Every structure is written in structure tokens, then in C-alpha cells.
PDB file of C-alpha atoms in Angstrom:
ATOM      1  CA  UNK K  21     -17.979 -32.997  12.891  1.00  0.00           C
ATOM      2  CA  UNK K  22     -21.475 -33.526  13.934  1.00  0.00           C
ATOM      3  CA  UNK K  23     -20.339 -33.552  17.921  1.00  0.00           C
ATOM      4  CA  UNK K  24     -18.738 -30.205  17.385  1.00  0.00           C
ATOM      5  CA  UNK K  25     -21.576 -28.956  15.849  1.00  0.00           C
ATOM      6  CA  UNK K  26     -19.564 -28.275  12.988  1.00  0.00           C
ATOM      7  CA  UNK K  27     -20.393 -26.886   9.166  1.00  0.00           C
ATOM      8  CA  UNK K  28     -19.473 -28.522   6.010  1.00  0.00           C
ATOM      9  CA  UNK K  29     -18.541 -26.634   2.620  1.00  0.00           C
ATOM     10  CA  UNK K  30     -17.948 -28.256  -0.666  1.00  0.00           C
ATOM     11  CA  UNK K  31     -15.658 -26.859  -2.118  1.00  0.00           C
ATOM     12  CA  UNK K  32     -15.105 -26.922  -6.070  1.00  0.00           C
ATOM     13  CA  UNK K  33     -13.076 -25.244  -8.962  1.00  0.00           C
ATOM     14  CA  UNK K  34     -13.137 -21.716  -9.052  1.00  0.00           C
ATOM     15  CA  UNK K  35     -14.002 -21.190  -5.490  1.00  0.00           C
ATOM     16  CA  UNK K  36     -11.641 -18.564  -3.430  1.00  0.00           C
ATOM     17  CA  UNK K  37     -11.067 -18.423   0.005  1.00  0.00           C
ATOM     18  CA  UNK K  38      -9.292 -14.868  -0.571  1.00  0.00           C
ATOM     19  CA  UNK K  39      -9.908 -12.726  -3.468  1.00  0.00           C
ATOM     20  CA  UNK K  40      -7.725  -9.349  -2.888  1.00  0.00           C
ATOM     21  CA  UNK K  41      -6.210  -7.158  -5.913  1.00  0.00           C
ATOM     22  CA  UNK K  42      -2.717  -8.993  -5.623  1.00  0.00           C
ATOM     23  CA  UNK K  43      -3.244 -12.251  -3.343  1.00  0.00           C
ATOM     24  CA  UNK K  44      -5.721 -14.748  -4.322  1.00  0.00           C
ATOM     25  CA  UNK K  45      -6.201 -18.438  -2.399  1.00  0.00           C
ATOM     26  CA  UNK K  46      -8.945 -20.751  -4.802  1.00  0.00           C
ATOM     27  CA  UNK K  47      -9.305 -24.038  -6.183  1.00  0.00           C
ATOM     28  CA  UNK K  48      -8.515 -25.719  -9.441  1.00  0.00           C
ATOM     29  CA  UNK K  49     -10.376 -28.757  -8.853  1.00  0.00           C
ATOM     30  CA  UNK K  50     -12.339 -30.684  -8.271  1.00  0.00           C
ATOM     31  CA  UNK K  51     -14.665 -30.310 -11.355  1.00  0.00           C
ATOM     32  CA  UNK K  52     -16.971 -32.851 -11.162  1.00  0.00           C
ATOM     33  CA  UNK K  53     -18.568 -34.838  -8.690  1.00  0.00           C
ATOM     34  CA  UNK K  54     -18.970 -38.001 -10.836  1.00  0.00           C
ATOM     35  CA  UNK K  55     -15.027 -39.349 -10.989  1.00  0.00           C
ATOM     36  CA  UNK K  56     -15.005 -43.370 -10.408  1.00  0.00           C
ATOM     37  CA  UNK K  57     -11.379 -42.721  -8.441  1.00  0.00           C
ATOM     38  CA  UNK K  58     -11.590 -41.214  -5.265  1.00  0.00           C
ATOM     39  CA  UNK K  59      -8.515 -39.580  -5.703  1.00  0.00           C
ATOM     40  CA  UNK K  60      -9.820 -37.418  -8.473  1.00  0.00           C
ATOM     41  CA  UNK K  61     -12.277 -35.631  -5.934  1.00  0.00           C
ATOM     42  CA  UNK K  62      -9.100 -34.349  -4.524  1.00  0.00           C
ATOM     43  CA  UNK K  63      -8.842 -30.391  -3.546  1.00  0.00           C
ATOM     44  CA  UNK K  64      -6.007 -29.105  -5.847  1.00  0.00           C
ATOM     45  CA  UNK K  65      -5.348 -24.920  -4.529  1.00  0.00           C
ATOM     46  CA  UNK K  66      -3.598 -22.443  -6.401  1.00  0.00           C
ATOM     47  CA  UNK K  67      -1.957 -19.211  -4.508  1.00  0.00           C
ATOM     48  CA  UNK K  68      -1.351 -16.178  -6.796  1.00  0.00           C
ATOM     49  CA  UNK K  69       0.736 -13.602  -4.762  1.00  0.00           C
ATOM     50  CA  UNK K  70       1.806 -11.086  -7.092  1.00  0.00           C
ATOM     51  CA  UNK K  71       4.300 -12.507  -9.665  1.00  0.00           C
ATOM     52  CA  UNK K  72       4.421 -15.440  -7.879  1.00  0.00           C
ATOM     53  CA  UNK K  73       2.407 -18.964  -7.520  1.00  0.00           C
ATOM     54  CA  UNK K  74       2.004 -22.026  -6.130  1.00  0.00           C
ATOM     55  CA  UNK K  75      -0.449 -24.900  -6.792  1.00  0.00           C
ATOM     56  CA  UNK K  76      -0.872 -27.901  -4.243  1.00  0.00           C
ATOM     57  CA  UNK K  77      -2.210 -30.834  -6.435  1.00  0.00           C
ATOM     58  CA  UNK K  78      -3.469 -33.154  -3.239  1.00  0.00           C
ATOM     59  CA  UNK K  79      -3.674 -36.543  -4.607  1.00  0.00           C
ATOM     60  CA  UNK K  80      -5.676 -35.540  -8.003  1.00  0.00           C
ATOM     61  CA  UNK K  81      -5.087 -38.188 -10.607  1.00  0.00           C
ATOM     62  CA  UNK K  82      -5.359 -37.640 -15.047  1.00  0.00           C
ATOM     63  CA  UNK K  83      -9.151 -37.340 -15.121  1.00  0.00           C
ATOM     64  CA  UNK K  84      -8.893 -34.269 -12.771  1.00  0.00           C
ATOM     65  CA  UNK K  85      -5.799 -33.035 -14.124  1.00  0.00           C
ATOM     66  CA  UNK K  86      -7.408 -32.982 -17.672  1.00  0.00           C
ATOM     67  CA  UNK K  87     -10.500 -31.297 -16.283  1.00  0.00           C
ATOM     68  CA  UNK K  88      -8.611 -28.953 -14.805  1.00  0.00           C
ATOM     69  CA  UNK K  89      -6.640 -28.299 -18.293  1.00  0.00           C
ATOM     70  CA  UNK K  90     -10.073 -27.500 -19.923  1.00  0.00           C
ATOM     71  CA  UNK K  91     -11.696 -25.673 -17.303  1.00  0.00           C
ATOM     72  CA  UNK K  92      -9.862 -22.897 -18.799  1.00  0.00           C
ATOM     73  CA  UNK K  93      -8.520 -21.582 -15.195  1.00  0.00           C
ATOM     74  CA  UNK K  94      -4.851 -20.412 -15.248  1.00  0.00           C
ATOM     75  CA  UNK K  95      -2.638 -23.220 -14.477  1.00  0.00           C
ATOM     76  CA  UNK K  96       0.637 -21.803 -14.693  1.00  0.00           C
ATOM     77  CA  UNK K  97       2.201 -21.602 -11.570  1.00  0.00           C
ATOM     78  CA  UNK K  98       6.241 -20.995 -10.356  1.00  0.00           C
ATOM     79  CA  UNK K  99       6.188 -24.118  -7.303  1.00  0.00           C
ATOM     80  CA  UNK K 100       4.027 -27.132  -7.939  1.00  0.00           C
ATOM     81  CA  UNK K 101       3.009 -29.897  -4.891  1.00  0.00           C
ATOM     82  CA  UNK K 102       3.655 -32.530  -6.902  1.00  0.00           C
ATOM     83  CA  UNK K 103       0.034 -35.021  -6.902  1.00  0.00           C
ATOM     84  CA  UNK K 104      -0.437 -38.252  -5.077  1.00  0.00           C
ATOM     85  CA  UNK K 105       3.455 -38.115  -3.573  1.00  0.00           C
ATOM     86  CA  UNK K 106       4.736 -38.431  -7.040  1.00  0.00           C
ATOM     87  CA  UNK K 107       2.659 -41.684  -8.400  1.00  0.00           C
ATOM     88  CA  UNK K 108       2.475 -42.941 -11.657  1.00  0.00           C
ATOM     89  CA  UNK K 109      -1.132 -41.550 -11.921  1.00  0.00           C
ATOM     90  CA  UNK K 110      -0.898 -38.362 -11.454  1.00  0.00           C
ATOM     91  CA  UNK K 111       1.786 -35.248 -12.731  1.00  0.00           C
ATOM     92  CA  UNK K 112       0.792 -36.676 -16.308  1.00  0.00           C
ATOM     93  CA  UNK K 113       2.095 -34.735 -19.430  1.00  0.00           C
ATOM     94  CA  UNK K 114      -0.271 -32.204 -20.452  1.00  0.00           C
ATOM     95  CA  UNK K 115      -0.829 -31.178 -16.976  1.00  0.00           C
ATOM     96  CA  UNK K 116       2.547 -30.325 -16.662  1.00  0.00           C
ATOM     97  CA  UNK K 117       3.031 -28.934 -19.757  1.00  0.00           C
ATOM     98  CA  UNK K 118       0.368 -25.657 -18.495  1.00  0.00           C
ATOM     99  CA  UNK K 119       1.651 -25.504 -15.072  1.00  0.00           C
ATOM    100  CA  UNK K 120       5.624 -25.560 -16.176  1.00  0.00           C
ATOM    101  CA  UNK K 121       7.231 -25.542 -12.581  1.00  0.00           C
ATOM    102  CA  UNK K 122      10.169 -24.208 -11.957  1.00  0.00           C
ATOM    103  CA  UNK K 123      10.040 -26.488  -8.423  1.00  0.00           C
ATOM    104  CA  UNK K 124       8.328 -29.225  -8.433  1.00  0.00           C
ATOM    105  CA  UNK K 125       8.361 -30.627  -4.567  1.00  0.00           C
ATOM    106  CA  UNK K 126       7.059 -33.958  -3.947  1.00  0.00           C
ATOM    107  CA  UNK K 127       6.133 -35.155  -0.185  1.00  0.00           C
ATOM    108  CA  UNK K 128       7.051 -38.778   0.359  1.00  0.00           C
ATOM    109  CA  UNK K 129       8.510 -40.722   3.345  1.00  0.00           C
ATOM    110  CA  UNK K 130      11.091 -42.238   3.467  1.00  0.00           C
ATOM    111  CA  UNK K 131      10.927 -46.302   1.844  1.00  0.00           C
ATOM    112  CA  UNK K 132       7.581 -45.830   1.721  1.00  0.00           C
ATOM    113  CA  UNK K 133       5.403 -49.226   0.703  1.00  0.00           C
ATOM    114  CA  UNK K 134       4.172 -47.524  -2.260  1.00  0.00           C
ATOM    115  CA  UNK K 135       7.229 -46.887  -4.019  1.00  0.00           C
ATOM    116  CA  UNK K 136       6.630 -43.122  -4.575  1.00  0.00           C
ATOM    117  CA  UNK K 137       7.943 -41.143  -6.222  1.00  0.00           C
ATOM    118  CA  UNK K 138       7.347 -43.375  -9.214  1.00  0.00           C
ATOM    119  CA  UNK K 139      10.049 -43.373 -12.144  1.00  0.00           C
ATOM    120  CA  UNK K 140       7.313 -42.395 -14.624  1.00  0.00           C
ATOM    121  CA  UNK K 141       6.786 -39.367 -12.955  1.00  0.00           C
ATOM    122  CA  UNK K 142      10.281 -38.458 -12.114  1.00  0.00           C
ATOM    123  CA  UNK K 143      10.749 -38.889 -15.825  1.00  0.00           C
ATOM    124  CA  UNK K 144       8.180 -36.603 -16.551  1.00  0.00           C
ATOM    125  CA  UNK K 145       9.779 -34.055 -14.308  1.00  0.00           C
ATOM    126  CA  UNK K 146      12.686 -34.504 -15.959  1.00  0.00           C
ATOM    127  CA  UNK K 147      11.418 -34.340 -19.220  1.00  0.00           C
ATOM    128  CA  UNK K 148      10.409 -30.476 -18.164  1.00  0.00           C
ATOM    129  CA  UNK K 149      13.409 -29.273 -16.784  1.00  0.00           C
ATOM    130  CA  UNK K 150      11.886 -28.858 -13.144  1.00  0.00           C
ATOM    131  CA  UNK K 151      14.139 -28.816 -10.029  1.00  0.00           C
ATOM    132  CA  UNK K 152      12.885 -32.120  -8.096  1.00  0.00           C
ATOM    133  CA  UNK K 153      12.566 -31.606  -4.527  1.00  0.00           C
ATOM    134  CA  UNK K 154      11.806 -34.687  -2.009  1.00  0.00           C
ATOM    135  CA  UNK K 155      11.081 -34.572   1.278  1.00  0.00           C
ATOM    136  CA  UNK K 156      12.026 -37.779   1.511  1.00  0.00           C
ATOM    137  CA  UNK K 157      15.803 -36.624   1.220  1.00  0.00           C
ATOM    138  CA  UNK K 158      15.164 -33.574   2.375  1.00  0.00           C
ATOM    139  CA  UNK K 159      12.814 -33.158   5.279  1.00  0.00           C
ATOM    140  CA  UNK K 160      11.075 -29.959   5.042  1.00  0.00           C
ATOM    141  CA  UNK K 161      11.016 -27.700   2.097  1.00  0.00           C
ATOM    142  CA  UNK K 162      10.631 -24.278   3.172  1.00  0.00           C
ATOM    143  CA  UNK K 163      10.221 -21.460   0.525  1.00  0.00           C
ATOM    144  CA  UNK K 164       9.877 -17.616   1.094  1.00  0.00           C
ATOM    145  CA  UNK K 165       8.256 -15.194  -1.408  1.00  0.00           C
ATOM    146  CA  UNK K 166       8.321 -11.496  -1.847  1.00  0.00           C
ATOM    147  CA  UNK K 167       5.578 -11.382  -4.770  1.00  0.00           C
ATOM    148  CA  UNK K 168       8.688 -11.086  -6.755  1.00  0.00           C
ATOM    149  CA  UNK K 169      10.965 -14.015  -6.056  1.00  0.00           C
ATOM    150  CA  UNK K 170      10.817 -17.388  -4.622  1.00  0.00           C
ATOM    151  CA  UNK K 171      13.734 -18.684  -2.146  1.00  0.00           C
ATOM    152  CA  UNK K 172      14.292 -22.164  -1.052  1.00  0.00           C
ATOM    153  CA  UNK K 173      15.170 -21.663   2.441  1.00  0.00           C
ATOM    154  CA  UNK K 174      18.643 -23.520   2.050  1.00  0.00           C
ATOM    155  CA  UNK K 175      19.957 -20.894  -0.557  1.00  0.00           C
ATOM    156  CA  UNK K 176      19.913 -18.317   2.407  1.00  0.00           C
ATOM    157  CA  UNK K 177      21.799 -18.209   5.510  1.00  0.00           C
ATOM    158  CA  UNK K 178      20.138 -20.254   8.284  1.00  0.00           C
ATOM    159  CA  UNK K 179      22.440 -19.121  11.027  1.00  0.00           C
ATOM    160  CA  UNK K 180      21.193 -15.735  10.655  1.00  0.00           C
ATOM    161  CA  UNK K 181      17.381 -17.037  11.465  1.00  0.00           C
ATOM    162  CA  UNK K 182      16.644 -15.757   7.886  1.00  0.00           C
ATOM    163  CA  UNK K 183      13.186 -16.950   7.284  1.00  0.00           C
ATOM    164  CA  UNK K 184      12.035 -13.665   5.827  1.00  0.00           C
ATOM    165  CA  UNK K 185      15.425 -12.309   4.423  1.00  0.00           C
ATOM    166  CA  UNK K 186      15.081 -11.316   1.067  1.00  0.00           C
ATOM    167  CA  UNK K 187      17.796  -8.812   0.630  1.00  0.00           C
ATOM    168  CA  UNK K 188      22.063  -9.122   1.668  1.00  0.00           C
ATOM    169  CA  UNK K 189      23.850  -5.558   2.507  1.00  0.00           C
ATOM    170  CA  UNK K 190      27.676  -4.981   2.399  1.00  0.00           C
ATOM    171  CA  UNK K 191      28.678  -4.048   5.630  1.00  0.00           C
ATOM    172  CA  UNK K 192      31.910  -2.084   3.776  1.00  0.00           C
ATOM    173  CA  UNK K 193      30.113  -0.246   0.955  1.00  0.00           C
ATOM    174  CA  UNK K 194      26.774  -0.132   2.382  1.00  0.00           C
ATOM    175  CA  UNK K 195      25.143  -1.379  -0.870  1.00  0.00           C
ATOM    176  CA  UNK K 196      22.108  -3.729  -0.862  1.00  0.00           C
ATOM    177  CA  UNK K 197      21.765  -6.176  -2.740  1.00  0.00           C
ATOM    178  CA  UNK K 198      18.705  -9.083  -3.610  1.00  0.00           C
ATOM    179  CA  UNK K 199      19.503 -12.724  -2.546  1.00  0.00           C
ATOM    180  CA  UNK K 200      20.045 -13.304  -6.327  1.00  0.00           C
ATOM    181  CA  UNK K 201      22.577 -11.115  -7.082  1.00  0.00           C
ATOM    182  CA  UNK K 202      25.742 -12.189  -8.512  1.00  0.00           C
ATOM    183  CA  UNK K 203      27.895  -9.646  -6.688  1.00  0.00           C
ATOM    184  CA  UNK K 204      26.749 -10.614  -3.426  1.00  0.00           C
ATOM    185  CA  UNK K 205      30.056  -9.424  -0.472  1.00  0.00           C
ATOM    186  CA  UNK K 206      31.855 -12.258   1.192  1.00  0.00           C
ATOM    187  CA  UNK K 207      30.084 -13.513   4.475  1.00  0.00           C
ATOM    188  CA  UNK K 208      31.984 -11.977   6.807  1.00  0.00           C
ATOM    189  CA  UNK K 209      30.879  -8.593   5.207  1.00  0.00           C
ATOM    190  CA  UNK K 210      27.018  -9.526   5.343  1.00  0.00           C
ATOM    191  CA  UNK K 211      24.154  -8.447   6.762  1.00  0.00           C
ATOM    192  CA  UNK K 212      20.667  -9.043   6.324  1.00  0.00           C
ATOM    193  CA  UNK K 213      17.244  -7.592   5.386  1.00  0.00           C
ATOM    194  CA  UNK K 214      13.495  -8.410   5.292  1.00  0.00           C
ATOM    195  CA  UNK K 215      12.697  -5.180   3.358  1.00  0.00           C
ATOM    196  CA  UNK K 216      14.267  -2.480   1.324  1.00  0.00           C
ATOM    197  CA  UNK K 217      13.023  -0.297   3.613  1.00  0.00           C
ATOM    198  CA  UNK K 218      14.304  -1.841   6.277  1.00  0.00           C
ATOM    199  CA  UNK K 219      17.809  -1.303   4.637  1.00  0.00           C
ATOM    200  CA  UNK K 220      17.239   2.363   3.468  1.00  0.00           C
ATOM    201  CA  UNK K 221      16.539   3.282   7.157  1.00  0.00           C
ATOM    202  CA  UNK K 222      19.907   1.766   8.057  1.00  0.00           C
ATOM    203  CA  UNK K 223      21.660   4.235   5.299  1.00  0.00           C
ATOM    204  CA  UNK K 224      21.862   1.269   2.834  1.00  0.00           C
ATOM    205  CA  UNK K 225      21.415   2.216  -1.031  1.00  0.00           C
ATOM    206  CA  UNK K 226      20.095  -0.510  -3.957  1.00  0.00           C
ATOM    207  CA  UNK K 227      22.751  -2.206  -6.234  1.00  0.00           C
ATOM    208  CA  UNK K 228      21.671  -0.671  -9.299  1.00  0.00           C
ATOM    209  CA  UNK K 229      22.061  -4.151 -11.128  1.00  0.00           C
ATOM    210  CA  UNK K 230      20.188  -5.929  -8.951  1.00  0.00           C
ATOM    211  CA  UNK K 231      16.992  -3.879  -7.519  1.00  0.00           C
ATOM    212  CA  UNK K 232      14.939  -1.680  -9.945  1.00  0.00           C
TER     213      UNK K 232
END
């Protein structure tokens, strides 16, 4: 850093890196700069885009988490980076109690030495109802938001490229439907959208069940 010439920020909670009316990128820890575990001092980052968010818990252990439960920010968040690759010490109780995930994605190798993701934790997961995610079994976990919805990548059709595809059209009836829909047309009948626009221009009209 000093070579390059480089400056240093400290970041800590409550700190943005983008503040705008319906996207926001800050920090939820750390608190203090006092923690005896390293780990603690641990950026955790919280994305708010629209409906949606996303917190990244780094390798933040209780003492942060609980810190971060009475610094009053908003904790509640849709995807959650499960902390420390899913040790014992981390992803305690409380803290998941005020984020409620409906993901919770923890980044592990494969037969790691450290035995992660830890049973405790997994068992805390459970205990929540959370869809467990490991990259470890996985590889990478790719999801795509629209402010509205979040995807995991697999639920959509990777042959058709579809990293921004949030919305399916019937070829036959020209009706468009979300990526949730229950009605969806069989998949020789598909065809995909990034936008509703995108889809109107083409002479497609919403399914009125699925797309207020």
C-alpha cells in the first residue's frame, strides 16, 4: 500500500459507499475497535436494492453479531453470506433471528481442515427454515435481482445465457409471464426477457396473475 502510494479508510458501522433513494451499499459492523478476536473486526455489508437485500457477514464472530443486534441498524435482509464459512462461532441465534434469510449461502472448500460448515451452525440454519447453500457442493452461487425478486441462477434456463432473465413469454399466446409463475408454457414454447419492456415492444402482454 505504501509503494503504491495508496490511501487507507476505516471503515465502520453505518458507513455507505452508495446512498441513492432505492440502492444503498453500507456497513453493519464493525462497531468497536476494542474486540480481543480478530475476527470480530470483520467488515459485515448490507445491500438494500429496493425490496430486496443482502448482507455479507465476512468472518464476524457473536461479539460483533450482538453489537450489530443493538446498534439498532436494520438487519433484516432476503440472502445472508453466511460468517466465518459457517463456523461454530459465528451465525449464532439472535443474529439470525433479525436477519431471517430466506438463503443463507455459505463459502467453504471442499474437505477443508477446518471442518466448516460446522453442525452447530447448520443446525441453527435449520432451526430457521433457511435454504442452505454451499459452495462446497455447489461451486458458484449466482443470484439475480430485479428489486423485486431474487433468482438463484439454477432455477432459470442456463442454455439460454439467462443471467439477467427475469421474465418467460409464451411463444403461442404471447403472454408474459415472471420466472415465478405457476403457469409458466412448456419449454419448447419459451422465450425470454430481461424487462417488461423488453417484452411489450415484442407485442407481449402481462399474465394478469403474475405481474401487477
Amino acid at each position: 500500500i505504501k509503494k503504491q502510494n495508496l490511501n487507507i479508510d476505516i471503515v465502520k458501522a453505518g458507513d455507505y459507499l452508495i446512498d441513492e433513494e432505492q440502492l444503498k451499499f453500507y456497513f453493519l459492523a464493525p462497531n468497536r475497535d476494542d474486540y480481543d478476536a480478530t475476527n470480530d473486526f470483520s467488515i459485515v455489508s448490507k445491500i438494500d436494492f429496493f425490496d430486496n437485500s443482502l448482507i455479507v457477514a465476512g468472518d464476524a464472530e457473536k461479539n460483533s453479531e450482538m453489537d450489530m443486534i443493538d446498534s439498532g441498524l436494520d438487519l433484516k435482509a432476503d440472502l445472508l453470506r453466511v460468517g466465518h464459512h459457517g463456523g461454530r462461532t459465528s451465525t449464532n441465534d439472535d443474529f439470525l433471528e433479525k436477519v431471517n434469510p430466506k438463503y443463507s449461502i455459505i463459502s467453504v472448500g471442499r474437505e477443508n481442515a477446518y471442518g466448516h460448515p460446522h453442525r452447530e451452525t447448520l443446525e441453527r440454519l435449520k432451526k430457521i427454515g433457511t435454504k442452505i447453500l454451499r459452495t462446497d457442493r455447489l461451486g458458484d452461487i449466482v443470484f439475480i435481482s430485479d428489486g423485486q425478486r431474487w433468482v438463484y441462477e439454477t432455477e432459470i434456463a442456463r442454455k439460454e445465457n439467462a443471467v439477467a432473465i427475469m421474465y418467460i413469454g409464451n411463444k403461442n399466446t404471447k403472454v408474459l409471464h415472471s420466472i415465478e409463475c405457476n403457469s409458466l408454457p412448456i419449454e419448447e414454447n419459451r422465450i425470454f426477457f430481461t424487462s417488461i419492456v423488453e417484452a411489450e415492444n415484442m407485442g407481449y402482454r402481462p399474465h394478469k396473475n403474475c405481474i401487477k
